[in-house]
mmCIF file of C-alpha atoms in Angstrom:
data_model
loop_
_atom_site.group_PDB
_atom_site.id
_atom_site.type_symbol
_atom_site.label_atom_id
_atom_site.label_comp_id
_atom_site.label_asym_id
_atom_site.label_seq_id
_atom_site.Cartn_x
_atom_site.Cartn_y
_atom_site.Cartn_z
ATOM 1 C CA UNK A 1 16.787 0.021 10.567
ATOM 2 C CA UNK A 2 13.304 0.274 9.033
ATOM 3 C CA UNK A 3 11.652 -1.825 12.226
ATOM 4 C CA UNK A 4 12.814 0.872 14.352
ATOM 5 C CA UNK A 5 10.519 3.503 15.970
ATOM 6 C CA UNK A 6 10.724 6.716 14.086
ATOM 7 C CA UNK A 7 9.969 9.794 15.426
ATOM 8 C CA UNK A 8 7.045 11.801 13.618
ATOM 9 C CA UNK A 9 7.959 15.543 12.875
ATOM 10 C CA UNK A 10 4.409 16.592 12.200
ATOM 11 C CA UNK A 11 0.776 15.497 11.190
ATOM 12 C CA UNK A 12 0.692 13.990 7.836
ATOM 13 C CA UNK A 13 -0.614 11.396 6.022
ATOM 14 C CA UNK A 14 -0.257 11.445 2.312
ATOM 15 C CA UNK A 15 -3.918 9.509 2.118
ATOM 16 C CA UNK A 16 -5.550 11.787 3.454
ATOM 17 C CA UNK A 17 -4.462 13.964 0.511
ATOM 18 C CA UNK A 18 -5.081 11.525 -1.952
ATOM 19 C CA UNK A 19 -8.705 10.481 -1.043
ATOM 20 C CA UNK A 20 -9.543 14.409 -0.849
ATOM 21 C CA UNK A 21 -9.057 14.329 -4.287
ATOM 22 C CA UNK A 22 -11.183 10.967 -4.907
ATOM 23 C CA UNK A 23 -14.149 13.053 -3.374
ATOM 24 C CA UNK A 24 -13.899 15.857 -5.588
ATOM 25 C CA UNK A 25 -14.216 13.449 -8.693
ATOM 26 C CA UNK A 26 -16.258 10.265 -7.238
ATOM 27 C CA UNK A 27 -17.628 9.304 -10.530
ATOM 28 C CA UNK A 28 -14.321 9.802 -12.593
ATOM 29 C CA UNK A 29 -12.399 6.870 -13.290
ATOM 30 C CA UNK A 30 -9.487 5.898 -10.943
ATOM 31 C CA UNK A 31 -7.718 2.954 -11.987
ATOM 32 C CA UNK A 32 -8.318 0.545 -15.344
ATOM 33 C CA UNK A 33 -7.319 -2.573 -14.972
ATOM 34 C CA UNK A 34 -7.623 -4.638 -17.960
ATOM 35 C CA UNK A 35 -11.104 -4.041 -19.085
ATOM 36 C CA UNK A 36 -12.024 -2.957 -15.476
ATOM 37 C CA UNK A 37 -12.541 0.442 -14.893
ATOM 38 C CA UNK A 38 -12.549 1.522 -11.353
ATOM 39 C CA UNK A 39 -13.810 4.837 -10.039
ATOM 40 C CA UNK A 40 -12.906 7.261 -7.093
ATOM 41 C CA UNK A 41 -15.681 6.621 -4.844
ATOM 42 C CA UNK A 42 -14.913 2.657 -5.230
ATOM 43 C CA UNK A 43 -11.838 3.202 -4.850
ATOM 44 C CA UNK A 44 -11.728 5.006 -1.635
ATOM 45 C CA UNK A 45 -14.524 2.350 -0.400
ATOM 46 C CA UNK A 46 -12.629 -0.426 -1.107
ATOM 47 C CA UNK A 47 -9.359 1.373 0.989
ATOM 48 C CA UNK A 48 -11.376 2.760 4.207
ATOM 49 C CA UNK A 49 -13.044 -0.959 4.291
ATOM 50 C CA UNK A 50 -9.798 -2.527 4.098
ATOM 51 C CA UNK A 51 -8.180 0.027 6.442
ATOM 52 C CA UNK A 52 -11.130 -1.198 8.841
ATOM 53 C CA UNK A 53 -10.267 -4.499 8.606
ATOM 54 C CA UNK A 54 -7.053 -4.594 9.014
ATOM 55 C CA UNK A 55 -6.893 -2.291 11.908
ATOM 56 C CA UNK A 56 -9.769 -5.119 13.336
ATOM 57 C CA UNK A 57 -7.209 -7.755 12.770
ATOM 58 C CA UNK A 58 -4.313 -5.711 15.019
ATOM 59 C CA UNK A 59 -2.399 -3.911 12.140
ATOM 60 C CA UNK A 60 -1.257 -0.405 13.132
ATOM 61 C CA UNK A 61 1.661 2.354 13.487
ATOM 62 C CA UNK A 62 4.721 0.752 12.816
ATOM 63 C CA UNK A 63 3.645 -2.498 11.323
ATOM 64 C CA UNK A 64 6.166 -3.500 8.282
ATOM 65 C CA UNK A 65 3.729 -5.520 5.909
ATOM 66 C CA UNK A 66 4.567 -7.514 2.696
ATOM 67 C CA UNK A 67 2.522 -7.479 -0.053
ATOM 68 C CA UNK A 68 2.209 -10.487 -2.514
ATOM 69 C CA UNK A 69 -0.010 -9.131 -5.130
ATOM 70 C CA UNK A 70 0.122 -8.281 -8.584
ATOM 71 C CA UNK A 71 -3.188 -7.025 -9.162
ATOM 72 C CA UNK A 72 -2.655 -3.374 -9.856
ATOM 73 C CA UNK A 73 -6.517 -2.739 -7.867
ATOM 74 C CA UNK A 74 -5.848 -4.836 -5.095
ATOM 75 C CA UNK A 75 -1.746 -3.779 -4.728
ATOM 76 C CA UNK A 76 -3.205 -0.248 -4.188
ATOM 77 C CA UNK A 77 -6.043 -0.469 -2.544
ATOM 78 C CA UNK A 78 -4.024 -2.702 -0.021
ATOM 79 C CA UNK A 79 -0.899 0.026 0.485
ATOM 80 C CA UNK A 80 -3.280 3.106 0.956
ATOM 81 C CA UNK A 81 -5.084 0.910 3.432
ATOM 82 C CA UNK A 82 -1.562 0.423 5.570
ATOM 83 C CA UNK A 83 -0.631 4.247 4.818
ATOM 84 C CA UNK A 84 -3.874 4.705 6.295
ATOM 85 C CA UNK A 85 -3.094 2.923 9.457
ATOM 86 C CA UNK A 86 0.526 4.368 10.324
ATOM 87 C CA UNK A 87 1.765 1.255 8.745
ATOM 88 C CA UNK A 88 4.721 0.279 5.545
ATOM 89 C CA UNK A 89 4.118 -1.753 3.196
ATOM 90 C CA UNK A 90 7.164 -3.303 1.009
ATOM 91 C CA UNK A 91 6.249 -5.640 -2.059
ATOM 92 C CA UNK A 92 7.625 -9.328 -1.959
ATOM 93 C CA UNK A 93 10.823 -9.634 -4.108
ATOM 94 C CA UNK A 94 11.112 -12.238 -7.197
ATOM 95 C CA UNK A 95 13.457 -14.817 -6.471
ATOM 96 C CA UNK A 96 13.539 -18.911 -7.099
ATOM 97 C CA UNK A 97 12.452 -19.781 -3.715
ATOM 98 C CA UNK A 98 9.978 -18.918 -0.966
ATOM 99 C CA UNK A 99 12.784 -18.412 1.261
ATOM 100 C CA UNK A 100 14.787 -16.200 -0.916
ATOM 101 C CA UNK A 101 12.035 -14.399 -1.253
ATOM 102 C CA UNK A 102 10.823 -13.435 1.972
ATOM 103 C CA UNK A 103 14.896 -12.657 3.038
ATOM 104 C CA UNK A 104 14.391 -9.502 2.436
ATOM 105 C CA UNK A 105 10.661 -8.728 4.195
ATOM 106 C CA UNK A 106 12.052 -10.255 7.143
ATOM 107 C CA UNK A 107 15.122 -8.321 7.092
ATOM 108 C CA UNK A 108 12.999 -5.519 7.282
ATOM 109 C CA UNK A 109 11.331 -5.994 9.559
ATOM 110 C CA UNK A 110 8.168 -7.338 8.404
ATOM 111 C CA UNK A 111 5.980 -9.002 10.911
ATOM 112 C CA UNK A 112 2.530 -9.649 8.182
ATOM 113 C CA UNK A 113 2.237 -10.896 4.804
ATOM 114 C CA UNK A 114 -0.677 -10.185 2.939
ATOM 115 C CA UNK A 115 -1.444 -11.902 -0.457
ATOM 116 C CA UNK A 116 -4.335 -12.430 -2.788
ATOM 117 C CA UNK A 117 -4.540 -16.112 -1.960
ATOM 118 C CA UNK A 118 -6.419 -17.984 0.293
ATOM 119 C CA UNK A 119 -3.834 -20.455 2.779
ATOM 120 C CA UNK A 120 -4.076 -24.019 2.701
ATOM 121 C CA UNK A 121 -3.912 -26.699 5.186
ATOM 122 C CA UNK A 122 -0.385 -27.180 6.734
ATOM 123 C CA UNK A 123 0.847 -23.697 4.448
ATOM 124 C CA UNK A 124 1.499 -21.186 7.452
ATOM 125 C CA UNK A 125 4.688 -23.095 8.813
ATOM 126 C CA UNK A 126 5.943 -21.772 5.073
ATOM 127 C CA UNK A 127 6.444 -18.658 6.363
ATOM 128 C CA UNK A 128 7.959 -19.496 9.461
ATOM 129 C CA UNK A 129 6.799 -16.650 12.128
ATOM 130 C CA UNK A 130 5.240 -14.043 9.244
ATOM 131 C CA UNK A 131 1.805 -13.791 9.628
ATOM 132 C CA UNK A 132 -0.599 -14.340 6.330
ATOM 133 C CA UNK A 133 -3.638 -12.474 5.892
ATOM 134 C CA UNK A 134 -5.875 -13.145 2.997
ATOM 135 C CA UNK A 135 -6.707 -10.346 1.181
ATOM 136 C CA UNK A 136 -10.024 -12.296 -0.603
ATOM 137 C CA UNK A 137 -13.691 -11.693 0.471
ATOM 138 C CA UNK A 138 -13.492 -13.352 4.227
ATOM 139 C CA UNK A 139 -10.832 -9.969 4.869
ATOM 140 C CA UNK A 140 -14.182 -7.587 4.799
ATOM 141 C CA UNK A 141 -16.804 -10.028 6.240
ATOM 142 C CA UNK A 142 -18.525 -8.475 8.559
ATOM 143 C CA UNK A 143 -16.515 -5.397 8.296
ATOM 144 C CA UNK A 144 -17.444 -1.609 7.353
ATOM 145 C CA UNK A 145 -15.878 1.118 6.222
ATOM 146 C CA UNK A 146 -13.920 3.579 8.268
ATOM 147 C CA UNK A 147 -16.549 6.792 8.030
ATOM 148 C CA UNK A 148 -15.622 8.820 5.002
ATOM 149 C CA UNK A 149 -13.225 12.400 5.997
ATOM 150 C CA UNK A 150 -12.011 10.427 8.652
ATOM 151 C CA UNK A 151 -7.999 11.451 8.630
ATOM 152 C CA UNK A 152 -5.115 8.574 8.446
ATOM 153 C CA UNK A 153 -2.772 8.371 11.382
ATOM 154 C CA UNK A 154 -0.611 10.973 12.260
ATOM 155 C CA UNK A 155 2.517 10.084 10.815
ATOM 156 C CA UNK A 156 4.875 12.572 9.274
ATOM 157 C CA UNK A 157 8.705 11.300 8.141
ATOM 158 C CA UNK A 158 7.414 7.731 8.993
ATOM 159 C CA UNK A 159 8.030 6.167 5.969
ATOM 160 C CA UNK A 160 5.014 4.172 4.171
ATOM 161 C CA UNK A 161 7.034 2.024 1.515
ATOM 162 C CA UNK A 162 9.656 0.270 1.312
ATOM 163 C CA UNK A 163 11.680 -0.947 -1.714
ATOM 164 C CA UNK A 164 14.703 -3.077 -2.369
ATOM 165 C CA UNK A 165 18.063 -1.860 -5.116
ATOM 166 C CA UNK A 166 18.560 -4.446 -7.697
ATOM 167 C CA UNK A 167 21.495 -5.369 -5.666
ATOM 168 C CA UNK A 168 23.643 -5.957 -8.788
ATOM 169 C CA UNK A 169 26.659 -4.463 -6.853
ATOM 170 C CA UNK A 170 26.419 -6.477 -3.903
ATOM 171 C CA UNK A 171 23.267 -7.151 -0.976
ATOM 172 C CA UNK A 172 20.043 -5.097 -1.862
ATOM 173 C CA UNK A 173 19.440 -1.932 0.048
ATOM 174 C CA UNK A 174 16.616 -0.835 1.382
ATOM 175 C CA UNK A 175 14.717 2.278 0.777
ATOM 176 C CA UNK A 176 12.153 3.986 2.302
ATOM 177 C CA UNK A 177 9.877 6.618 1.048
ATOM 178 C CA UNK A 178 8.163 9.090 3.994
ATOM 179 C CA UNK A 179 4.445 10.275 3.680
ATOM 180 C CA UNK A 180 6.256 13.830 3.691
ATOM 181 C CA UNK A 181 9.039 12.921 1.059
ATOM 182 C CA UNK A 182 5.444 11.435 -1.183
ATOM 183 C CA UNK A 183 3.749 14.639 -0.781
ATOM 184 C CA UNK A 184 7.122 16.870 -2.279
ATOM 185 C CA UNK A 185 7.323 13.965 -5.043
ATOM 186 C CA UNK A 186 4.085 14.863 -5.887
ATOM 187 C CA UNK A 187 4.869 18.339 -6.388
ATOM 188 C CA UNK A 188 7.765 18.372 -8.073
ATOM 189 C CA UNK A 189 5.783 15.950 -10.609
ATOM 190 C CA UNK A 190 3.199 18.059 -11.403
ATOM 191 C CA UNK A 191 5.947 20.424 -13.533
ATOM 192 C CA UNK A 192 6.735 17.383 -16.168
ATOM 193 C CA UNK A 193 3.643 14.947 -15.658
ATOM 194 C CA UNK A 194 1.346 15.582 -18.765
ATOM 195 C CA UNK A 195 -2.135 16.163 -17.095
ATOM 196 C CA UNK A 196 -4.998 17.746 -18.630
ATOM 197 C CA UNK A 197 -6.812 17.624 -15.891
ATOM 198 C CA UNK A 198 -10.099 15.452 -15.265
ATOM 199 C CA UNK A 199 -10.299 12.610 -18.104
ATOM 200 C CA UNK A 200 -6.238 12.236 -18.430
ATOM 201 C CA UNK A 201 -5.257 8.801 -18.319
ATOM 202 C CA UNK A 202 -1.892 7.721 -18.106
ATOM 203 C CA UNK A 203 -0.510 4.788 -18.807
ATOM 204 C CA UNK A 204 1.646 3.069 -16.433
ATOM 205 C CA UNK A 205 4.305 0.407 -17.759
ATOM 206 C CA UNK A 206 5.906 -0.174 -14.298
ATOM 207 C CA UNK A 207 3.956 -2.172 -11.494
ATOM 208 C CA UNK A 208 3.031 -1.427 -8.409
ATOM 209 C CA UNK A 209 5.393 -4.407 -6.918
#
């Protein structure tokens, strides 16, 4: 089961390969969101801060963590943060009902829930034993960044996402995706993926959740 310990088969983290990149292009743009552009060097800010915090508030290795955000910005900034920490992240499935929709985070495991919202009075017995953590501006208060270079946790095959089938032919299943199987992805993409290098943008018709 994905609340298991893994074992780790090596040192990886797939971030750390990722925000290489963001400091070889700081001023490019990252991510455009609407009519938002975001660049490199704000977008690895905006992950080591959150990495900070969250690692202030007790997240860590092992940690299963649902997302409820559709904000493609704050979806990724939030996962890389996680990755960061040795931690999965697995978005919070559509469904008619709170309950039906947290099913599935808690049969993985999940033990946080972080969503763009801040709580109100009397709202945490909602999600009956899953923490919530706001990801709004009280997250980073007081916070700063983890120091720039500084590598992710060790992880190897520990897997940083987790997703849900459609479960059209019966329960959903859940996969999970290693740092080490997102690396080889990203390899095997570069063959078919139509970059041009520096100033390519894609556009991306599925979201992050």
């Amino acid at each position: 089961p994905p609340s298991a310990p893994i074992q780790s088969r090596g040192s990886v983290n797939f971030t750390d390969f990722l925000l290489q990149g963001a400091r070889r292009h700081p001023d490019a743009v990252a991510i455009v969101e609407g009519d938002r552009p975001i660049r490199f060097d704000a977008l690895e800010h905006g992950v080591l801060a959150v990495e900070a915090a969250l690692r202030d508030a007790g997240l860590g290795p092992g940690t299963v963590v649902g997302l409820a955000s559709k904000h493609v910005s704050v979806h990724l900034i939030l996962t890389l943060a996680v990755a960061r920490l040795g931690g999965t992240t697995m978005p919070m499935p559509s469904g008619p009902t709170l309950a039906e929709r947290l099913a599935p985070l808690r049969r993985a495991g999940a033990a946080v829930l972080i969503g763009e919202r801040t709580m109100r009075d009397g709202e945490d017995a909602a999600f009956e034993g899953l923490r919530y953590i706001a990801a709004d501006e009280s997250l980073l208060a007081g916070r700063t960044s983890a120091k720039p270079g500084a590598r992710g946790e060790d992880v190897g095959d520990r897997p940083w996402r987790l997703t849900a089938t459609s479960g059209t032919t019966g329960a959903p299943k859940l996969i999970a995706i290693s740092h080490e199987r997102a690396l080889t992805l990203y390899m095997l993409q570069q063959g078919f993926l139509p970059f041009g290098g520096p100033g390519t943008r894609l556009f991306c018709a599925i979201g992050l959740d």
